PDB file of C-alpha atoms in Angstrom:
ATOM      1  CA  UNK A   2      14.915  14.017   3.281  1.00 71.00           C
ATOM      2  CA  UNK A   3      15.593  12.223  -0.149  1.00 75.00           C
ATOM      3  CA  UNK A   4      12.583  11.239  -1.088  1.00 77.00           C
ATOM      4  CA  UNK A   5      10.197  12.893   0.887  1.00 90.00           C
ATOM      5  CA  UNK A   6       7.903  16.582   1.186  1.00 93.00           C
ATOM      6  CA  UNK A   7       6.115  17.232   4.281  1.00 94.00           C
ATOM      7  CA  UNK A   8       2.139  16.332   4.709  1.00 93.00           C
ATOM      8  CA  UNK A   9       0.556  19.304   6.381  1.00 91.00           C
ATOM      9  CA  UNK A  10      -3.217  19.191   5.403  1.00 93.00           C
ATOM     10  CA  UNK A  11      -5.564  18.801   7.580  1.00 95.00           C
ATOM     11  CA  UNK A  12      -6.964  16.760   5.400  1.00 95.00           C
ATOM     12  CA  UNK A  13      -4.585  14.563   4.067  1.00 94.00           C
ATOM     13  CA  UNK A  14      -3.843  13.486   7.843  1.00 95.00           C
ATOM     14  CA  UNK A  15      -7.706  13.022   8.410  1.00 95.00           C
ATOM     15  CA  UNK A  16      -7.820  10.916   5.415  1.00 94.00           C
ATOM     16  CA  UNK A  17      -4.994   8.859   6.746  1.00 94.00           C
ATOM     17  CA  UNK A  18      -6.328   8.657   9.754  1.00 94.00           C
ATOM     18  CA  UNK A  19      -9.921   7.308   8.223  1.00 95.00           C
ATOM     19  CA  UNK A  20      -8.643   4.884   5.132  1.00 93.00           C
ATOM     20  CA  UNK A  21      -5.248   4.122   6.016  1.00 92.00           C
ATOM     21  CA  UNK A  22      -3.646   1.133   7.660  1.00 93.00           C
ATOM     22  CA  UNK A  23      -2.151   1.748  10.963  1.00 94.00           C
ATOM     23  CA  UNK A  24       0.863  -0.094  13.495  1.00 94.00           C
ATOM     24  CA  UNK A  25       0.555   0.555  16.871  1.00 94.00           C
ATOM     25  CA  UNK A  26       3.628   0.716  19.085  1.00 92.00           C
ATOM     26  CA  UNK A  27       4.802   1.682  22.473  1.00 93.00           C
ATOM     27  CA  UNK A  28       6.736   4.960  21.296  1.00 94.00           C
ATOM     28  CA  UNK A  29       4.656   5.508  18.164  1.00 94.00           C
ATOM     29  CA  UNK A  30       1.202   4.297  16.084  1.00 96.00           C
ATOM     30  CA  UNK A  31       2.453   4.647  12.122  1.00 95.00           C
ATOM     31  CA  UNK A  32      -0.055   5.565   9.894  1.00 96.00           C
ATOM     32  CA  UNK A  33       0.156   4.634   5.688  1.00 95.00           C
ATOM     33  CA  UNK A  34      -1.331   5.164   2.992  1.00 93.00           C
ATOM     34  CA  UNK A  35      -0.293   5.126  -0.828  1.00 92.00           C
ATOM     35  CA  UNK A  36      -0.377   8.339  -2.533  1.00 90.00           C
ATOM     36  CA  UNK A  37       0.049   7.488  -6.162  1.00 89.00           C
ATOM     37  CA  UNK A  38       3.328  10.266  -6.711  1.00 91.00           C
ATOM     38  CA  UNK A  39       6.695   9.163  -7.387  1.00 91.00           C
ATOM     39  CA  UNK A  40       7.433  10.803  -3.485  1.00 92.00           C
ATOM     40  CA  UNK A  41       6.733  10.293  -0.210  1.00 93.00           C
ATOM     41  CA  UNK A  42       4.883  12.790   2.074  1.00 95.00           C
ATOM     42  CA  UNK A  43       5.691  12.264   5.687  1.00 96.00           C
ATOM     43  CA  UNK A  44       3.474  14.423   8.164  1.00 96.00           C
ATOM     44  CA  UNK A  45       4.414  13.629  12.345  1.00 96.00           C
ATOM     45  CA  UNK A  46       1.883  14.789  15.566  1.00 96.00           C
ATOM     46  CA  UNK A  47       2.466  14.796  19.104  1.00 96.00           C
ATOM     47  CA  UNK A  48      -0.593  15.596  20.756  1.00 94.00           C
ATOM     48  CA  UNK A  49      -0.230  17.770  24.741  1.00 95.00           C
ATOM     49  CA  UNK A  50      -0.755  14.612  26.457  1.00 95.00           C
ATOM     50  CA  UNK A  51       2.803  13.688  24.886  1.00 94.00           C
ATOM     51  CA  UNK A  52       3.952  16.440  28.040  1.00 93.00           C
ATOM     52  CA  UNK A  53       5.263  19.941  27.086  1.00 95.00           C
ATOM     53  CA  UNK A  54       6.566  22.277  24.378  1.00 96.00           C
ATOM     54  CA  UNK A  55       9.992  21.132  24.984  1.00 95.00           C
ATOM     55  CA  UNK A  56       9.176  17.387  25.194  1.00 95.00           C
ATOM     56  CA  UNK A  57       6.628  17.021  22.329  1.00 96.00           C
ATOM     57  CA  UNK A  58       9.481  19.139  19.890  1.00 96.00           C
ATOM     58  CA  UNK A  59      12.341  16.535  21.090  1.00 95.00           C
ATOM     59  CA  UNK A  60       9.889  13.934  20.415  1.00 95.00           C
ATOM     60  CA  UNK A  61       9.439  15.316  17.064  1.00 96.00           C
ATOM     61  CA  UNK A  62      13.021  14.952  16.488  1.00 95.00           C
ATOM     62  CA  UNK A  63      13.729  11.301  17.169  1.00 95.00           C
ATOM     63  CA  UNK A  64      10.747  10.676  14.567  1.00 95.00           C
ATOM     64  CA  UNK A  65      12.269  12.946  12.198  1.00 95.00           C
ATOM     65  CA  UNK A  66      15.865  11.597  13.215  1.00 94.00           C
ATOM     66  CA  UNK A  67      14.606   7.825  12.973  1.00 94.00           C
ATOM     67  CA  UNK A  68      12.683   7.910   9.944  1.00 94.00           C
ATOM     68  CA  UNK A  69      15.375  10.028   8.375  1.00 93.00           C
ATOM     69  CA  UNK A  70      17.935   7.254   8.215  1.00 93.00           C
ATOM     70  CA  UNK A  71      15.034   4.309   7.443  1.00 92.00           C
ATOM     71  CA  UNK A  72      14.110   6.556   4.533  1.00 91.00           C
ATOM     72  CA  UNK A  73      16.122   4.309   1.773  1.00 91.00           C
ATOM     73  CA  UNK A  74      14.653   0.992   2.957  1.00 90.00           C
ATOM     74  CA  UNK A  75      11.251   2.163   2.650  1.00 90.00           C
ATOM     75  CA  UNK A  76       9.749   2.531  -0.851  1.00 89.00           C
ATOM     76  CA  UNK A  77       8.252   5.295  -2.535  1.00 91.00           C
ATOM     77  CA  UNK A  78       4.368   6.693  -3.366  1.00 90.00           C
ATOM     78  CA  UNK A  79       3.154   6.440   0.169  1.00 92.00           C
ATOM     79  CA  UNK A  80       1.546   8.967   3.170  1.00 94.00           C
ATOM     80  CA  UNK A  81       3.306   8.581   5.877  1.00 95.00           C
ATOM     81  CA  UNK A  82       1.757   9.921   9.969  1.00 96.00           C
ATOM     82  CA  UNK A  83       3.367   9.086  12.371  1.00 96.00           C
ATOM     83  CA  UNK A  84       2.348  10.129  15.808  1.00 96.00           C
ATOM     84  CA  UNK A  85       3.824   9.788  18.935  1.00 96.00           C
ATOM     85  CA  UNK A  86       3.452   8.328  22.312  1.00 95.00           C
ATOM     86  CA  UNK A  87       4.445   9.476  25.630  1.00 95.00           C
ATOM     87  CA  UNK A  88       6.653   6.726  26.116  1.00 94.00           C
ATOM     88  CA  UNK A  89       8.799   8.523  23.552  1.00 94.00           C
ATOM     89  CA  UNK A  90       9.836  10.954  25.760  1.00 91.00           C
ATOM     90  CA  UNK A  91      12.153   9.092  28.194  1.00 92.00           C
ATOM     91  CA  UNK A  92      14.187   7.007  25.383  1.00 92.00           C
ATOM     92  CA  UNK A  93      17.918   7.525  24.303  1.00 92.00           C
ATOM     93  CA  UNK A  94      17.285   8.848  20.312  1.00 89.00           C
ATOM     94  CA  UNK A  95      19.416   5.349  19.456  1.00 92.00           C
ATOM     95  CA  UNK A  96      16.706   3.665  21.216  1.00 93.00           C
ATOM     96  CA  UNK A  97      13.944   5.358  18.910  1.00 93.00           C
ATOM     97  CA  UNK A  98      15.780   4.661  15.594  1.00 93.00           C
ATOM     98  CA  UNK A  99      16.737   0.770  16.607  1.00 92.00           C
ATOM     99  CA  UNK A 100      12.961   0.825  16.723  1.00 91.00           C
ATOM    100  CA  UNK A 101      12.641   2.573  13.448  1.00 92.00           C
ATOM    101  CA  UNK A 102      15.531   0.218  11.458  1.00 91.00           C
ATOM    102  CA  UNK A 103      13.970  -3.192  13.134  1.00 90.00           C
ATOM    103  CA  UNK A 104       9.983  -2.988  13.259  1.00 92.00           C
ATOM    104  CA  UNK A 105       8.963   0.590  11.752  1.00 91.00           C
ATOM    105  CA  UNK A 106      10.612  -0.105   8.607  1.00 92.00           C
ATOM    106  CA  UNK A 107       9.152  -3.717   9.074  1.00 92.00           C
ATOM    107  CA  UNK A 108       5.192  -2.580   9.103  1.00 92.00           C
ATOM    108  CA  UNK A 109       5.869   0.375   6.888  1.00 90.00           C
ATOM    109  CA  UNK A 110       6.409  -2.170   3.862  1.00 91.00           C
ATOM    110  CA  UNK A 111       4.006  -4.724   4.724  1.00 92.00           C
ATOM    111  CA  UNK A 112       1.100  -1.987   5.546  1.00 90.00           C
ATOM    112  CA  UNK A 113       2.122  -1.012   2.058  1.00 88.00           C
ATOM    113  CA  UNK A 114       2.030  -4.356   0.550  1.00 87.00           C
ATOM    114  CA  UNK A 115      -1.401  -4.827   1.260  1.00 86.00           C
ATOM    115  CA  UNK A 116      -2.493  -1.942  -0.291  1.00 80.00           C
ATOM    116  CA  UNK A 117      -0.472  -2.969  -3.330  1.00 71.00           C
ATOM    117  CA  UNK A 118      -2.570  -6.727  -3.541  1.00 68.00           C
ATOM    118  CA  UNK A 119      -5.851  -5.155  -2.445  1.00 63.00           C
ATOM    119  CA  UNK A 120      -4.997  -3.637  -5.431  1.00 60.00           C
ATOM    120  CA  UNK A 121      -4.573  -6.322  -7.419  1.00 52.00           C
ATOM    121  CA  UNK A 122      -7.664  -8.435  -6.748  1.00 48.00           C
ATOM    122  CA  UNK A 123     -10.041  -5.987  -7.686  1.00 44.00           C
TER     123      UNK A 123
END
């Protein structure tokens, strides 16, 4: 991944859940928050409700692939957590990649810009 590091501190995940913006869809929930660094940080989670270990790992692989394909279209300097939902196990990789290209990138850009607008008003 070009501009991305792995997000794996629990306190960072909790801060994103609490103070970040989110966009929910049928396949995943995307949380976004600016980090003030010259790179993005990505975290991926798949809870036990998603399925057994095989399903959870497949869901994480799909999310990672879709993020890698859409990474060049995303702004730099934010933390992203993508939480898998149960419906992601029953789709093909092309479908989730298409979703990420069509809707996910737009939602992430919109949420990131809303943080910029909030900071300019203060």
